[in-house]
XYZ file of N, CA and C in Angstrom:
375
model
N 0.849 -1.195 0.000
C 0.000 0.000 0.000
C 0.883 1.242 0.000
N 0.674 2.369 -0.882
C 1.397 3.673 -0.843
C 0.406 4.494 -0.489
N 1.072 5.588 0.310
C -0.035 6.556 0.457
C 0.602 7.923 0.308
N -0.149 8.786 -0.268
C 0.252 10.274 -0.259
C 0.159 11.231 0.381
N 0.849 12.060 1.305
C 0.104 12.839 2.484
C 0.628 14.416 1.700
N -0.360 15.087 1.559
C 0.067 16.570 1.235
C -0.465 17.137 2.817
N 0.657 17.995 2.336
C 0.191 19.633 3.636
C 0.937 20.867 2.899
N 0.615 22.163 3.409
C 1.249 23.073 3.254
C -0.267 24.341 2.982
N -0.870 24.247 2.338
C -2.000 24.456 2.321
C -2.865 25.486 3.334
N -3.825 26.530 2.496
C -4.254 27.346 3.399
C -4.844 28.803 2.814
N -4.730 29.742 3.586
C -5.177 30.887 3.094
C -4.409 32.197 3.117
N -4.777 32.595 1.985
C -3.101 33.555 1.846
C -3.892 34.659 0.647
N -3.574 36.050 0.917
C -4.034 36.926 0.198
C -2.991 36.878 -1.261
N -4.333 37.854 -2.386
C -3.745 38.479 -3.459
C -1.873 38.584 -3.117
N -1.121 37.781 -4.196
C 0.174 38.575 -4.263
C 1.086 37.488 -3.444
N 0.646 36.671 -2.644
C 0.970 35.769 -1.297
C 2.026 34.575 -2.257
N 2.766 33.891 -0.955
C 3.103 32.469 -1.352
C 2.461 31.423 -0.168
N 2.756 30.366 -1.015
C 2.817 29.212 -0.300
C 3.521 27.791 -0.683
N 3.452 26.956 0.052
C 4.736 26.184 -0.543
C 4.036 24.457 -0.391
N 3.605 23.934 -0.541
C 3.261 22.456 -0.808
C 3.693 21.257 -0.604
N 3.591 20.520 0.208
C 4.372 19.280 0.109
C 3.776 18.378 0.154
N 4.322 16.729 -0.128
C 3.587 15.725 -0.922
C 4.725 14.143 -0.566
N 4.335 14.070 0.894
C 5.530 13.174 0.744
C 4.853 11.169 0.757
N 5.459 10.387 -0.290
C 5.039 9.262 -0.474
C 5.734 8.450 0.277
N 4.829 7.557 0.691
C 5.194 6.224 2.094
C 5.055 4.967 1.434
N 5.375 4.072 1.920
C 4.555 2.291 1.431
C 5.742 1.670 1.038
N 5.381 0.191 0.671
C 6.637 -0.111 0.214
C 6.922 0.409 -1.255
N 7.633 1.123 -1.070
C 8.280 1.772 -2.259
C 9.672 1.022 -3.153
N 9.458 0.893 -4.438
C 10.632 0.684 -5.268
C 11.793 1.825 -5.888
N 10.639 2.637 -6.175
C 10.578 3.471 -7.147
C 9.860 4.559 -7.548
N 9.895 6.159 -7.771
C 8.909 6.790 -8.005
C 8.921 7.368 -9.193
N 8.310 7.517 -9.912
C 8.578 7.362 -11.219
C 8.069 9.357 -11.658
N 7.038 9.479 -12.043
C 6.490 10.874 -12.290
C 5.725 11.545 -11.077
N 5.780 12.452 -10.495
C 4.789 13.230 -9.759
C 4.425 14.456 -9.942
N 3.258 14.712 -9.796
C 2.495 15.923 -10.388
C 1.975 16.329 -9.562
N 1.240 17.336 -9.732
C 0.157 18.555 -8.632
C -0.946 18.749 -9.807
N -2.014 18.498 -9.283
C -3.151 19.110 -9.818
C -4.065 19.957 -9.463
N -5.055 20.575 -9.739
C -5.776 21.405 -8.795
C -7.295 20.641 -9.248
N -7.830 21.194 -8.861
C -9.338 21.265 -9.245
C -10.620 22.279 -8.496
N -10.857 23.307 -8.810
C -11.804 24.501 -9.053
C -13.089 24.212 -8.535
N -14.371 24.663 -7.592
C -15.499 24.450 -7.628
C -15.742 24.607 -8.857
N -16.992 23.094 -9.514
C -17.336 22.934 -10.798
C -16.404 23.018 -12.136
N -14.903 23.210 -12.131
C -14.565 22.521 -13.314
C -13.606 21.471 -12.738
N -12.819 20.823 -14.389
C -12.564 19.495 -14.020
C -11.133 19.991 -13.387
N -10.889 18.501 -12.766
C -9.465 18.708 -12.610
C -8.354 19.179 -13.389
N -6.876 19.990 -13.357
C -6.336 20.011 -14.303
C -4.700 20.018 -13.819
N -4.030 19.493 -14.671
C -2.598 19.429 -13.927
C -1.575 21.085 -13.834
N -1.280 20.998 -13.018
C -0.082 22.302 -12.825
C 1.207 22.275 -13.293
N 1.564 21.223 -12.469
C 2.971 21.032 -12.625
C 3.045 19.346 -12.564
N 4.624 18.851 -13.438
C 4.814 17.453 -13.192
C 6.439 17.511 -12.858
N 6.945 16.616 -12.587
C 8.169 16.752 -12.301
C 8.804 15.048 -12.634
N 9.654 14.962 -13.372
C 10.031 13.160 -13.492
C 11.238 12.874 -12.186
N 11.735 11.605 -11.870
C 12.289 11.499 -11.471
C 13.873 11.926 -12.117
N 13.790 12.063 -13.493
C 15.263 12.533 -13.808
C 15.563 14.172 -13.714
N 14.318 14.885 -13.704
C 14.172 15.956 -13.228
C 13.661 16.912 -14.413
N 13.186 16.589 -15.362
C 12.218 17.055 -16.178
C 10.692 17.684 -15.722
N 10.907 18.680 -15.793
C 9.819 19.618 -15.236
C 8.666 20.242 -16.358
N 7.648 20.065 -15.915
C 6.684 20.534 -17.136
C 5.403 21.431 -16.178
N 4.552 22.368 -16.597
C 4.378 23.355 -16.104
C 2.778 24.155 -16.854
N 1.861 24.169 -16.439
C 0.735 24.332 -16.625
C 0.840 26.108 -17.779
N 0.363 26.714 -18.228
C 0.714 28.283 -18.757
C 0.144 28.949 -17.888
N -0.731 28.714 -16.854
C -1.415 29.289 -16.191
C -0.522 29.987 -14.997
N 0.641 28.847 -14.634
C 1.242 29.228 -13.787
C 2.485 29.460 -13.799
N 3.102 29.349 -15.045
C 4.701 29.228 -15.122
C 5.157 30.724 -14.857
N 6.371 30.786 -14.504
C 7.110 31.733 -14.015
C 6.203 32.375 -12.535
N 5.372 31.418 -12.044
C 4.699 31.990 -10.575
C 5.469 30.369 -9.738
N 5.178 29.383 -10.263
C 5.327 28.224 -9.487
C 6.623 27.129 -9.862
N 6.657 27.018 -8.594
C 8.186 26.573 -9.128
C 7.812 24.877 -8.149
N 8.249 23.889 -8.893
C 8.044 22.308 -8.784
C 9.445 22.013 -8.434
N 9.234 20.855 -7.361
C 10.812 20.431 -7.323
C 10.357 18.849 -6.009
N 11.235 18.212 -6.448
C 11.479 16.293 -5.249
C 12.588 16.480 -5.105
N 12.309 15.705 -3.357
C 13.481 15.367 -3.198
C 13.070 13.451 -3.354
N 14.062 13.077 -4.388
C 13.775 11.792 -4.600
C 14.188 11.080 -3.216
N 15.439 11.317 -2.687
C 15.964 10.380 -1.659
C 14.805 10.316 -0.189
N 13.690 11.188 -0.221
C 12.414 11.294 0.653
C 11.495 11.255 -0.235
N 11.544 10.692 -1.770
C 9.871 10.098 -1.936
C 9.171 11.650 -1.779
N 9.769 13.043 -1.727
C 8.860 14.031 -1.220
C 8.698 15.260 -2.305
N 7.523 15.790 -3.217
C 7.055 16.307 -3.829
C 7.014 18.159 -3.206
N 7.299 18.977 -3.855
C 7.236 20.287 -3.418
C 6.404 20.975 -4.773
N 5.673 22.346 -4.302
C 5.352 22.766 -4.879
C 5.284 24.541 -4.452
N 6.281 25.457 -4.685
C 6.198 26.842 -4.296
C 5.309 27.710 -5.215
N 4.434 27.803 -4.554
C 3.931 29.309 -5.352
C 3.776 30.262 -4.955
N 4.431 31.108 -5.919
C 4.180 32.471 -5.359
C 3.338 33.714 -6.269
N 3.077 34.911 -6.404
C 2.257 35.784 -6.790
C 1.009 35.389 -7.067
N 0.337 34.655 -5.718
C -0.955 33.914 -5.523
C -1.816 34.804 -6.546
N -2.601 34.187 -7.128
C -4.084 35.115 -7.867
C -5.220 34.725 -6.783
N -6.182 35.033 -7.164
C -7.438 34.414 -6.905
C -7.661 33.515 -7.546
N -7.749 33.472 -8.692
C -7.934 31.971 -9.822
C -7.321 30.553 -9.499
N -6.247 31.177 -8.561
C -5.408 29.998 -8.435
C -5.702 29.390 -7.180
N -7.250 29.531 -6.143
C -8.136 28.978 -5.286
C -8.541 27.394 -6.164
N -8.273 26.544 -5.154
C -8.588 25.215 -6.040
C -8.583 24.365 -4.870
N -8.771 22.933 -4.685
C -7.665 21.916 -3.886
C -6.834 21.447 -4.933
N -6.265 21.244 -4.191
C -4.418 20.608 -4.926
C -4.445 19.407 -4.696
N -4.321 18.636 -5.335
C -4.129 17.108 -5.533
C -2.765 16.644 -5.636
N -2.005 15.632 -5.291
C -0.605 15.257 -5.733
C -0.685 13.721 -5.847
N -0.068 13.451 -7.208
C -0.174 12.325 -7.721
C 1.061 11.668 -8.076
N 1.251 10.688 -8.033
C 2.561 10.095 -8.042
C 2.403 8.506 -9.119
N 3.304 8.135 -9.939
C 3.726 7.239 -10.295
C 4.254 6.005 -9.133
N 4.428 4.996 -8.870
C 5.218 4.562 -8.073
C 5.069 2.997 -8.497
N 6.116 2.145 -8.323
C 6.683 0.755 -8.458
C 6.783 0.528 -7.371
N 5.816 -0.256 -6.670
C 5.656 -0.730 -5.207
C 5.729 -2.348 -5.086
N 6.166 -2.713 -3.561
C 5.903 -4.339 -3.518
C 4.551 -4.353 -3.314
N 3.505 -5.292 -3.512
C 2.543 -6.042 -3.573
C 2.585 -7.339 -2.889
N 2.609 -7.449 -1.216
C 2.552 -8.950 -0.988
C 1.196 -9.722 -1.273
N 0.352 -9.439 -0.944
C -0.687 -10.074 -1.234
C -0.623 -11.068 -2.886
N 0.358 -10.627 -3.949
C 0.730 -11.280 -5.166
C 2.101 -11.334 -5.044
N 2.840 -11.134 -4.254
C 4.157 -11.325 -4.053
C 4.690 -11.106 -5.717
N 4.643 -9.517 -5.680
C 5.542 -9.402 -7.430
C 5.387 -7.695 -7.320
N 5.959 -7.060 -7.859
C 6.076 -5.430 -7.892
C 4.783 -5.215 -8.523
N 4.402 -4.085 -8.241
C 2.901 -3.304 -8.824
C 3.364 -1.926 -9.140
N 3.169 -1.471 -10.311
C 3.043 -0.360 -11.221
C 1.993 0.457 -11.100
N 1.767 1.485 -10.058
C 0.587 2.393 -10.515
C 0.443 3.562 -9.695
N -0.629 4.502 -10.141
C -0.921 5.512 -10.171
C -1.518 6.304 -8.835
N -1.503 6.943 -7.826
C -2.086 7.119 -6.701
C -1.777 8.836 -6.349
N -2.863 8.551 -5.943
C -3.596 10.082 -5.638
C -3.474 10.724 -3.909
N -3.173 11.818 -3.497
C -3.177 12.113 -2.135
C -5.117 12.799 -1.917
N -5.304 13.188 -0.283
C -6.203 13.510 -0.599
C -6.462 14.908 -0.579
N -5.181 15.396 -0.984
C -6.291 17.137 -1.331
C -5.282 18.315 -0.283
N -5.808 19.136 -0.584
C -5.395 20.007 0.487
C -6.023 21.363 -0.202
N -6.532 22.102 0.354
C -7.574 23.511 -0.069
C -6.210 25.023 -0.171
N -6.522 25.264 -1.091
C -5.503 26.393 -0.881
C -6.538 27.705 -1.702
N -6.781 28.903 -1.026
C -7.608 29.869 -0.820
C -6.960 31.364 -0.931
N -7.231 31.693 -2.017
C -6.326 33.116 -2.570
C -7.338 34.415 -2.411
N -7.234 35.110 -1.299
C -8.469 36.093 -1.039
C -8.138 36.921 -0.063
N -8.426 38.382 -0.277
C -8.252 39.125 0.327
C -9.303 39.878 1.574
């Protein structure tokens, strides 16, 4: 079992930062891609930022040159700084991870996809 715990999260005026974290537990092999997503009252989810384990960074237009993505692989731990908060940028934040985990219950590695649960971040003056 892997699990994702974000914190960092909160309420912070026009202009503000805040900083994100996303750190993955379980039996771990391997972490392969991790991302941040948000998702908006009533629209869909959408990704922000991704980050690979070789350190390939990719970056939403919405937010580039405000948010800056970064792991520390040797802690399994996901960051996410943003700064020159908007209002638009009110969402929960999701963090999602790739990961190559053991599986005893089939005694063999498992490949997949897992989600943290959220964290509210609130841009308002």
């Amino acid at each position: 079992q892997v699990q994702l715990v974000e914190s960092g999260g909160g309420l912070v005026q026009p202009g503000g930062s805040l900083r994100l974290s996303c750190a993955a537990s379980g039996r771990i092999f391997s972490v392969n891609v991790m991302g941040w997503y948000r998702q908006a009252p009533g629209k869909q989810r959408e990704l922000v930022a991704s980050a690979s384990s070789g350190g390939t960074t990719n970056y939403a237009e919405s937010v580039k040159g405000r948010f800056t993505i970064s792991r520390d692989n040797a802690k399994n731990t996901l960051y996410l700084q943003m700064n020159s908060l908007k209002p638009e940028d009110t969402a929960v934040y999701y963090c999602n991870a790739d990961v190559t985990s053991w599986d005893p219950s089939r005694g063999a590695r498992l490949r997949d996809s897992y989600w943290g649960q959220g964290t509210q971040v609130t841009v308002s003056s």
